[in-house]
GROMACS .gro file of C-alpha atoms in nm:
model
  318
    1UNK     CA    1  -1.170  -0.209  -2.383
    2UNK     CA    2  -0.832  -0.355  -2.198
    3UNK     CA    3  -0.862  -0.651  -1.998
    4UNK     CA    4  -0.846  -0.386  -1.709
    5UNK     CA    5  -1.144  -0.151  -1.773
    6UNK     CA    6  -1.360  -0.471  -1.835
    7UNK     CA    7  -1.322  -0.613  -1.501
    8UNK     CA    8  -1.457  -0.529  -1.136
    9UNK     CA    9  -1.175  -0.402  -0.950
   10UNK     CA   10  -0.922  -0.444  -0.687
   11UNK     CA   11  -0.842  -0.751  -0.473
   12UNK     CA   12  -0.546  -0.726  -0.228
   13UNK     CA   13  -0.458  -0.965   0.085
   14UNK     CA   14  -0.233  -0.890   0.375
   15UNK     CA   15  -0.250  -0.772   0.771
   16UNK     CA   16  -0.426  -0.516   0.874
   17UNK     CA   17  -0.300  -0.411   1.258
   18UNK     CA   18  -0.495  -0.166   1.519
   19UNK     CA   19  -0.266   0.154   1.475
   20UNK     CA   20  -0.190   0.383   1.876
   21UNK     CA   21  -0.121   0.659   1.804
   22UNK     CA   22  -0.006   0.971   2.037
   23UNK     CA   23  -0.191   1.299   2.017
   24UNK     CA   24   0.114   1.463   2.117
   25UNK     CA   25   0.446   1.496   2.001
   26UNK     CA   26   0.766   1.367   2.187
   27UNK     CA   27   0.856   1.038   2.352
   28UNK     CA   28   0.599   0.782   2.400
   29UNK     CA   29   0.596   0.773   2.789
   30UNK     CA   30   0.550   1.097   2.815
   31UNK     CA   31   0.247   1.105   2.595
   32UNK     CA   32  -0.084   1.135   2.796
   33UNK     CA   33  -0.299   1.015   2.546
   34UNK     CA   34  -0.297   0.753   2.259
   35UNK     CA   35  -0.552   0.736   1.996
   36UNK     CA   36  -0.642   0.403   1.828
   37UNK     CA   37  -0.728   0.318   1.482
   38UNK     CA   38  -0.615   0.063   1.180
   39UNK     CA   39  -0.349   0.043   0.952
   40UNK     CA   40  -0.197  -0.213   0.688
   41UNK     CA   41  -0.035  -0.092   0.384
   42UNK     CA   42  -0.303  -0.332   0.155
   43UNK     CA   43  -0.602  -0.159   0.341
   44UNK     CA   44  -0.532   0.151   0.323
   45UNK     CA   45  -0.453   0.070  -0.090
   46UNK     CA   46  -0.763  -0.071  -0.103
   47UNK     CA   47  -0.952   0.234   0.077
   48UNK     CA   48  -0.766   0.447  -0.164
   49UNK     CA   49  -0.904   0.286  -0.456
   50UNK     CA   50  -1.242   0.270  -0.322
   51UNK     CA   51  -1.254   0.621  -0.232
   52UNK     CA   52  -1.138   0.720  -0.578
   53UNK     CA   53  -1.468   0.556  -0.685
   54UNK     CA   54  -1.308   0.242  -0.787
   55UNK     CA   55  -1.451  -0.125  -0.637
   56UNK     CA   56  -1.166  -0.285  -0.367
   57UNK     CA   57  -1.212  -0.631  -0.179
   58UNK     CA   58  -0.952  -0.725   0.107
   59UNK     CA   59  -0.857  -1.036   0.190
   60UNK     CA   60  -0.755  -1.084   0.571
   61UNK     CA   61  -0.714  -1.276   0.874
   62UNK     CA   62  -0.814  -1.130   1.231
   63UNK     CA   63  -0.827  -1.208   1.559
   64UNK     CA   64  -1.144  -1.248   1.738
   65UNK     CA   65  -1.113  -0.941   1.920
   66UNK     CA   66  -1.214  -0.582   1.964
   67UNK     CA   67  -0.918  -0.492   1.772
   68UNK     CA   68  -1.045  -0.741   1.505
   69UNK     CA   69  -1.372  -0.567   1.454
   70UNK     CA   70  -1.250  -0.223   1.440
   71UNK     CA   71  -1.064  -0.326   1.150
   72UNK     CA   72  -1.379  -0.518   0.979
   73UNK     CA   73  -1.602  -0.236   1.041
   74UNK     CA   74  -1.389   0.060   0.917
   75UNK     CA   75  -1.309  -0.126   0.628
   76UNK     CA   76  -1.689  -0.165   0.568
   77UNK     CA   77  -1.767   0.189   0.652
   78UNK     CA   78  -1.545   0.274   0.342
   79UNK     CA   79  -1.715   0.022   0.132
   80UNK     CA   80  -1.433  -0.213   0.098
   81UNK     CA   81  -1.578  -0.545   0.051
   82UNK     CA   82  -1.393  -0.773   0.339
   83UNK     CA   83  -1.328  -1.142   0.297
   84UNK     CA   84  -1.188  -1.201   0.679
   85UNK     CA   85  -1.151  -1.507   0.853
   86UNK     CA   86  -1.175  -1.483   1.214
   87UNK     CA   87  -0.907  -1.649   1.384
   88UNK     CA   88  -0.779  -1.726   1.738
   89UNK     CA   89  -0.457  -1.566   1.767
   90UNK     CA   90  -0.512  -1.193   1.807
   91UNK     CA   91  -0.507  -0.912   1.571
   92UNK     CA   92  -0.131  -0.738   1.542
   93UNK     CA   93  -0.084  -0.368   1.652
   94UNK     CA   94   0.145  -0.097   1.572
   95UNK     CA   95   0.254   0.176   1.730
   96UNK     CA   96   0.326   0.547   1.578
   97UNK     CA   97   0.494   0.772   1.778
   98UNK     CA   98   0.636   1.106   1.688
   99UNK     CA   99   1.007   1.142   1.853
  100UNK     CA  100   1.011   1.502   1.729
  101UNK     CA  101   0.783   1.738   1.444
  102UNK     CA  102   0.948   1.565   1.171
  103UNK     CA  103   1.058   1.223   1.264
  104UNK     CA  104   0.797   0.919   1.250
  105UNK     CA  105   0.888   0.594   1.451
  106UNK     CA  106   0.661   0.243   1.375
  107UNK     CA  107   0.701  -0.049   1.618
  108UNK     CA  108   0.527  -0.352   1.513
  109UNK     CA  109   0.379  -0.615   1.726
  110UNK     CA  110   0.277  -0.880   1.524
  111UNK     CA  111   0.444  -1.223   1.599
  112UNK     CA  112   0.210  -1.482   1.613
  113UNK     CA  113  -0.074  -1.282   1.511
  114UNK     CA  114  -0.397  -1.378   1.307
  115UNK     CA  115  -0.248  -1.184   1.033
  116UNK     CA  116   0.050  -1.382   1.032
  117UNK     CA  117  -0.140  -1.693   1.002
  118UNK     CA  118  -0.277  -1.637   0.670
  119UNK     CA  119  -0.264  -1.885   0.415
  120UNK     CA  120  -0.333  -2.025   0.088
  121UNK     CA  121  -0.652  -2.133   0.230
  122UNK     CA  122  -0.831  -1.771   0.284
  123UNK     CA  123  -0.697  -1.710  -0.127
  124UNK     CA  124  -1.027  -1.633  -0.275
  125UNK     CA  125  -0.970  -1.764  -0.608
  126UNK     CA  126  -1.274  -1.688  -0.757
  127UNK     CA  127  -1.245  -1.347  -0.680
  128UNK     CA  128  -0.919  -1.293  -0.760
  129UNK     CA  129  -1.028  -1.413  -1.093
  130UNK     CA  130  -1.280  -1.161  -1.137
  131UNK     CA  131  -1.093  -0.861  -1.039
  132UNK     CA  132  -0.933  -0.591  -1.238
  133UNK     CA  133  -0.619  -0.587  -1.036
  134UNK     CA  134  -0.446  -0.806  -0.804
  135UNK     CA  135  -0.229  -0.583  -0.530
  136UNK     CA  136  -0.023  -0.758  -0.346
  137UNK     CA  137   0.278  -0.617  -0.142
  138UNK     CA  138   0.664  -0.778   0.013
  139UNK     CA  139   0.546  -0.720   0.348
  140UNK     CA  140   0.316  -0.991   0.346
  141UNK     CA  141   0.535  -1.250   0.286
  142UNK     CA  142   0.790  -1.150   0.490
  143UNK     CA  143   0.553  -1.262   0.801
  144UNK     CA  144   0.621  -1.642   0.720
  145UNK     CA  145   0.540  -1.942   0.490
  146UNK     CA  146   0.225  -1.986   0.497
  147UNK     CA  147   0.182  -1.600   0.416
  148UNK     CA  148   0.431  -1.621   0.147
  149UNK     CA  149   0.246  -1.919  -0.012
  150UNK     CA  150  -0.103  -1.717  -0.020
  151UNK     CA  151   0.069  -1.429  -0.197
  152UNK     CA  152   0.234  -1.690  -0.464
  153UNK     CA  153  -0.110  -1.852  -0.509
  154UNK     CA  154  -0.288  -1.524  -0.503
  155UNK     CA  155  -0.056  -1.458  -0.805
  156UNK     CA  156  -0.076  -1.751  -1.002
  157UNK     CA  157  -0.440  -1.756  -0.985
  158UNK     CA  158  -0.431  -1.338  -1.102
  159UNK     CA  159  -0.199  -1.459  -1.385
  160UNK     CA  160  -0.366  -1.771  -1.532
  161UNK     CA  161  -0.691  -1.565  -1.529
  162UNK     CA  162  -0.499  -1.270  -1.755
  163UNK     CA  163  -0.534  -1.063  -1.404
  164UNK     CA  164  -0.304  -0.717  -1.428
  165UNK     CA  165  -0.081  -0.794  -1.093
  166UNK     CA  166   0.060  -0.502  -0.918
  167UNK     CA  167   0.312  -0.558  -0.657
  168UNK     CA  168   0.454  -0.248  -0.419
  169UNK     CA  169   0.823  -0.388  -0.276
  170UNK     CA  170   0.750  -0.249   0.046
  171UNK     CA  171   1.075  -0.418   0.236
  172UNK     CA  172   1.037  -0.380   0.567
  173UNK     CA  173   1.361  -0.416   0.745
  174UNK     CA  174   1.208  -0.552   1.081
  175UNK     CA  175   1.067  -0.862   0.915
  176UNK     CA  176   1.357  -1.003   0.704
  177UNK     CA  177   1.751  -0.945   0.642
  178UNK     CA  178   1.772  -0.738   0.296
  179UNK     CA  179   1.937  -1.084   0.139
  180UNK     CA  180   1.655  -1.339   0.194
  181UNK     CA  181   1.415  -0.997   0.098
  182UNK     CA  182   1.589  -0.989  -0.233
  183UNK     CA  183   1.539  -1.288  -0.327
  184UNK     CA  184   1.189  -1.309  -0.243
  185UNK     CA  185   1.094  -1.002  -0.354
  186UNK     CA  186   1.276  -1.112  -0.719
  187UNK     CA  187   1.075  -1.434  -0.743
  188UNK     CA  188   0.771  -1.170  -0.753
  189UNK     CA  189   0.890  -0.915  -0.961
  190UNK     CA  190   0.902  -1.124  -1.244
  191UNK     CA  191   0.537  -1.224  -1.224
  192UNK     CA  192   0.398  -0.883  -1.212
  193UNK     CA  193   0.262  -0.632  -1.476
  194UNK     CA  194   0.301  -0.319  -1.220
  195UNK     CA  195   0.604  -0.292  -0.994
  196UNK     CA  196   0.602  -0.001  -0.738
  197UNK     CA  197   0.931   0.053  -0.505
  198UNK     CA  198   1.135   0.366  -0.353
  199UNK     CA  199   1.488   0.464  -0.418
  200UNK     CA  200   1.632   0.231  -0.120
  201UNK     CA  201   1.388  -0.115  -0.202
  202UNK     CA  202   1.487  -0.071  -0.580
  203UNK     CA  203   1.843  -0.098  -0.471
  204UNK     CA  204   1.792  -0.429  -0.328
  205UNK     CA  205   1.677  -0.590  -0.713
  206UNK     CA  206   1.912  -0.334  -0.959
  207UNK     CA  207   2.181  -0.228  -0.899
  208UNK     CA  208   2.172   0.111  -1.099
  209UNK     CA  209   2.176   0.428  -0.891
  210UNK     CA  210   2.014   0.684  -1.109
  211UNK     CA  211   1.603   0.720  -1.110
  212UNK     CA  212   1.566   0.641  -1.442
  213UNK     CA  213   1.801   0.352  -1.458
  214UNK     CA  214   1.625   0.183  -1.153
  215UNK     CA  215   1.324   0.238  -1.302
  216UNK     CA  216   1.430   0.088  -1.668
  217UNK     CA  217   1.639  -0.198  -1.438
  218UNK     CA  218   1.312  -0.259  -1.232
  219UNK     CA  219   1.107  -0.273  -1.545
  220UNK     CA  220   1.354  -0.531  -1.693
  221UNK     CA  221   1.278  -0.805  -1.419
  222UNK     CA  222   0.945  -0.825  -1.595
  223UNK     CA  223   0.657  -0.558  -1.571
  224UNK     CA  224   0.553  -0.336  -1.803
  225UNK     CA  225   0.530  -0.086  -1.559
  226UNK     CA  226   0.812   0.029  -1.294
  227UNK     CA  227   0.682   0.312  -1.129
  228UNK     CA  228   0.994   0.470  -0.873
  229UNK     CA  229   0.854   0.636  -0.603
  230UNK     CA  230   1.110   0.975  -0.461
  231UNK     CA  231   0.867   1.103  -0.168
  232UNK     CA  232   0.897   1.485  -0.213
  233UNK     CA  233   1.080   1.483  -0.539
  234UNK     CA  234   0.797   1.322  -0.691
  235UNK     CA  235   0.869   1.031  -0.919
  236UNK     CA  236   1.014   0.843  -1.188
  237UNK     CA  237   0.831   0.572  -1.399
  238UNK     CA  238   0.950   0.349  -1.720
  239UNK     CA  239   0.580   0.282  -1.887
  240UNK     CA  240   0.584   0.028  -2.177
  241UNK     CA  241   0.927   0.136  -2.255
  242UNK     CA  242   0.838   0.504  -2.243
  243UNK     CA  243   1.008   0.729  -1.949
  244UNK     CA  244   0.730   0.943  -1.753
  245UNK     CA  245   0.815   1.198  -1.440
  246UNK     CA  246   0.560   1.373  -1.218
  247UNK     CA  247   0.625   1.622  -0.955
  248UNK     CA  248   0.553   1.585  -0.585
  249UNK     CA  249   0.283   1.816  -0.511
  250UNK     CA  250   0.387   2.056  -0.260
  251UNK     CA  251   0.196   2.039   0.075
  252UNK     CA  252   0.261   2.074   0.425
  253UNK     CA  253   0.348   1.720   0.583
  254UNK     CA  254   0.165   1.598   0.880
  255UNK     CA  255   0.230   1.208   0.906
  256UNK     CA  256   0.427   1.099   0.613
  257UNK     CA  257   0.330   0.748   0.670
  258UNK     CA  258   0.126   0.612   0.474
  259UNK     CA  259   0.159   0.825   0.159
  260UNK     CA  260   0.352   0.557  -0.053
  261UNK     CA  261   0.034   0.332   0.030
  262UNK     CA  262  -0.211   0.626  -0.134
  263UNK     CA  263  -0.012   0.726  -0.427
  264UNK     CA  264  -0.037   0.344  -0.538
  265UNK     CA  265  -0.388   0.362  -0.523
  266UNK     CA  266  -0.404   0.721  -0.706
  267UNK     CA  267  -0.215   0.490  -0.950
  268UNK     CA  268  -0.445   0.187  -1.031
  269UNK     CA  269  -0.763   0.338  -0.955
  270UNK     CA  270  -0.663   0.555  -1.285
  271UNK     CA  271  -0.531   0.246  -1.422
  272UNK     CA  272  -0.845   0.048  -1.369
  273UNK     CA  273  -1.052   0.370  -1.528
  274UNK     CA  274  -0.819   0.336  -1.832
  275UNK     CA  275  -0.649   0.651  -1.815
  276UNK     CA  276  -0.304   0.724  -1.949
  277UNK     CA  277   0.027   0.689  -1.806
  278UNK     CA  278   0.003   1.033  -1.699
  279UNK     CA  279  -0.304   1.076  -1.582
  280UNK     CA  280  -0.183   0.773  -1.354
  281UNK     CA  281   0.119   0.942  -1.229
  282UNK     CA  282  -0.048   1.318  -1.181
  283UNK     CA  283  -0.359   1.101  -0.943
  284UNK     CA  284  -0.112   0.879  -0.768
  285UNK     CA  285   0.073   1.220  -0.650
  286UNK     CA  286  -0.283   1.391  -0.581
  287UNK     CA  287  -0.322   1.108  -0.318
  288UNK     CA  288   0.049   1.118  -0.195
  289UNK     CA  289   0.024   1.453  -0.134
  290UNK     CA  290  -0.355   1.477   0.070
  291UNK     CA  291  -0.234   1.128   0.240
  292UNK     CA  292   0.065   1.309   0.461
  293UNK     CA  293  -0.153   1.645   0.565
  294UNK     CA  294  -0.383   1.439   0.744
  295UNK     CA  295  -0.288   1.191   1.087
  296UNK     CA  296  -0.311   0.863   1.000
  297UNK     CA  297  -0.221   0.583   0.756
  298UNK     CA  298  -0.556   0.645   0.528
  299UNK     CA  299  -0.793   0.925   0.682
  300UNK     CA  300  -0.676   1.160   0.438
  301UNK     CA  301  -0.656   1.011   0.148
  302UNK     CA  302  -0.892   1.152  -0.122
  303UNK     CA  303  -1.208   1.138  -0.293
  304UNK     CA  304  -1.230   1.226  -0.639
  305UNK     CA  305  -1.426   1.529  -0.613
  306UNK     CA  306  -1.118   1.699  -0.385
  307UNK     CA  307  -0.861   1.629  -0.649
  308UNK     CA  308  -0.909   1.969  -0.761
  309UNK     CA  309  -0.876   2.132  -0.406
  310UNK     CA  310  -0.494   2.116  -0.373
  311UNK     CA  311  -0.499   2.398  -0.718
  312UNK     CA  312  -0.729   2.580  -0.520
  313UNK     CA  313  -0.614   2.970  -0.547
  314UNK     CA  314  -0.855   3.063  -0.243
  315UNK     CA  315  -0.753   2.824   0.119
  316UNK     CA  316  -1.137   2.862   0.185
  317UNK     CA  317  -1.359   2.616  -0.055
  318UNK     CA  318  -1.707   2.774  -0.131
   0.00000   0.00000   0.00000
């Protein structure tokens, strides 16, 4: 049994925001209505896993707000374990709105949120030490030092314990200039078993253009596994050395945000059950794919027993 399969699951840290988002389509002031919910890219990872029958904690700061519990309860209503401190400074919100059917605009406001004011402190070491997987993403510390230094300590506790650490680049150009991201982001690479990035935030560590290349050049920083995620032309992955493709599975788009976020936990829930590399892949495109026909960051990503349903022959499930 891999170090993997022998431990209890997931442990991730970052901000989790209350999400508005319009019912209708079209420019925000014109929208009557606004609907809210949560998002952060570790969250939803973590509700991924979970739902996939895998065990997830989260690791968080919020404010001590309404905002605040909405995100601690719907994280426990999806069985996440929560490790939250509640802090002054409010919780951060986004803000989704749909300009037209198929362009998806996020504003962020987060500065000098609760989120932003996690630290080494909140790390949970002994947890972190017991898990099967650290996840841990670049948007968290992009939000400042103090973040930064919880994800570096989250880290070096994951790797002195013989923790698999799985990092998804997620550069968010908002938060940081794409030199200072680089750099960052590099310092991380290197430390991680599982590397997850698109086309655009592999360009900013390799400078190869082709999948595979950016895939091998990711894999070269350091991990084992550099898994190159193409949206609707699926994906490219370099596996202990070993190229692997899988297909986007085709389905029609909703809300594309929020898919990258459910194909990485498609990916380690199967690589926390000890599946192969493309078992990994084919689940981690399952998820993509039932993430985007639903609104939201998370609602629809899937439980196990609806794998199955998108190779349905019949639309109506008896």
């Amino acid at each position: 049994m891999s170090a993997a399969t022998a431990r209890a699951g997931l442990v991730t840290l970052g901000e989790t925001m209350g999400l508005l988002s319009p019912v209708e389509v079209g420019p925000l002031h014109h929208v009557p209505q606004l609907r809210l919910g949560i998002a952060g890219a570790e969250s939803n990872v973590a509700i991924g896993v979970r739902r996939l029958g895998g065990a997830a904690t989260w690791i968080g700061r919020v404010g001590r707000d309404e905002i605040g519990d909405l995100v601690l309860r719907e994280l426990r209503a999806e069985d996440v374990a929560v490790a939250a401190v509640r802090d002054s400074a409010p919780t951060g919100l986004m803000i989704k709105t749909r300009r037209t059917g198929d362009l998806t605009a996020v504003a962020y406001y987060r500065a000098g949120s609760a989120g932003s004011r996690l630290g080494p402190q909140d790390v949970e070491q002994d947890t972190i030490r017991g898990a099967a997987v650290l996840h841990v993403t670049g948007i968290t510390p992009a939000l400042g030092e103090a973040p930064a230094a919880a994800v570096h300590a989250a880290v070096e506790t994951a790797r002195a314990a013989g923790v698999v650490v799985s990092l998804d680049l997620n550069y968010r150009r908002a938060l940081w200039d794409t030199r200072t991201a680089a750099t960052a982001l590099r310092a991380l690479v290197k430390y991680a078993d599982v590397v997850f990035a698109g086309e655009q935030e592999a360009a900013l560590l390799v400078e190869e253009d082709a999948p595979e290349r950016m895939a091998r050049g990711l894999s070269a920083l350091g991990p084992r596994q550099a898994v190159l995620k193409r949206g609707h032309l699926g994906c490219v992955a370099v596996i202990d050395d070993s190229v692997h493709e899988q297909a986007a599975m085709a389905v029609r788009a909703v809300d594309p945000v929020g898919a990258g976020d459910a194909f990485v936990a498609g990916y380690l829930a199967e690589l926390m059950s000890g599946e192969p590399a493309a078992a990994r892949l084919e689940t981690a495109a399952a998820a993509g794919a039932f993430a985007v026909t639903v609104p939201g960051d998370w609602e629809g990503l899937p439980r196990r027993r609806e794998l199955a349903l998108l190779d349905a022959a019949d639309p109506v499930v008896r």
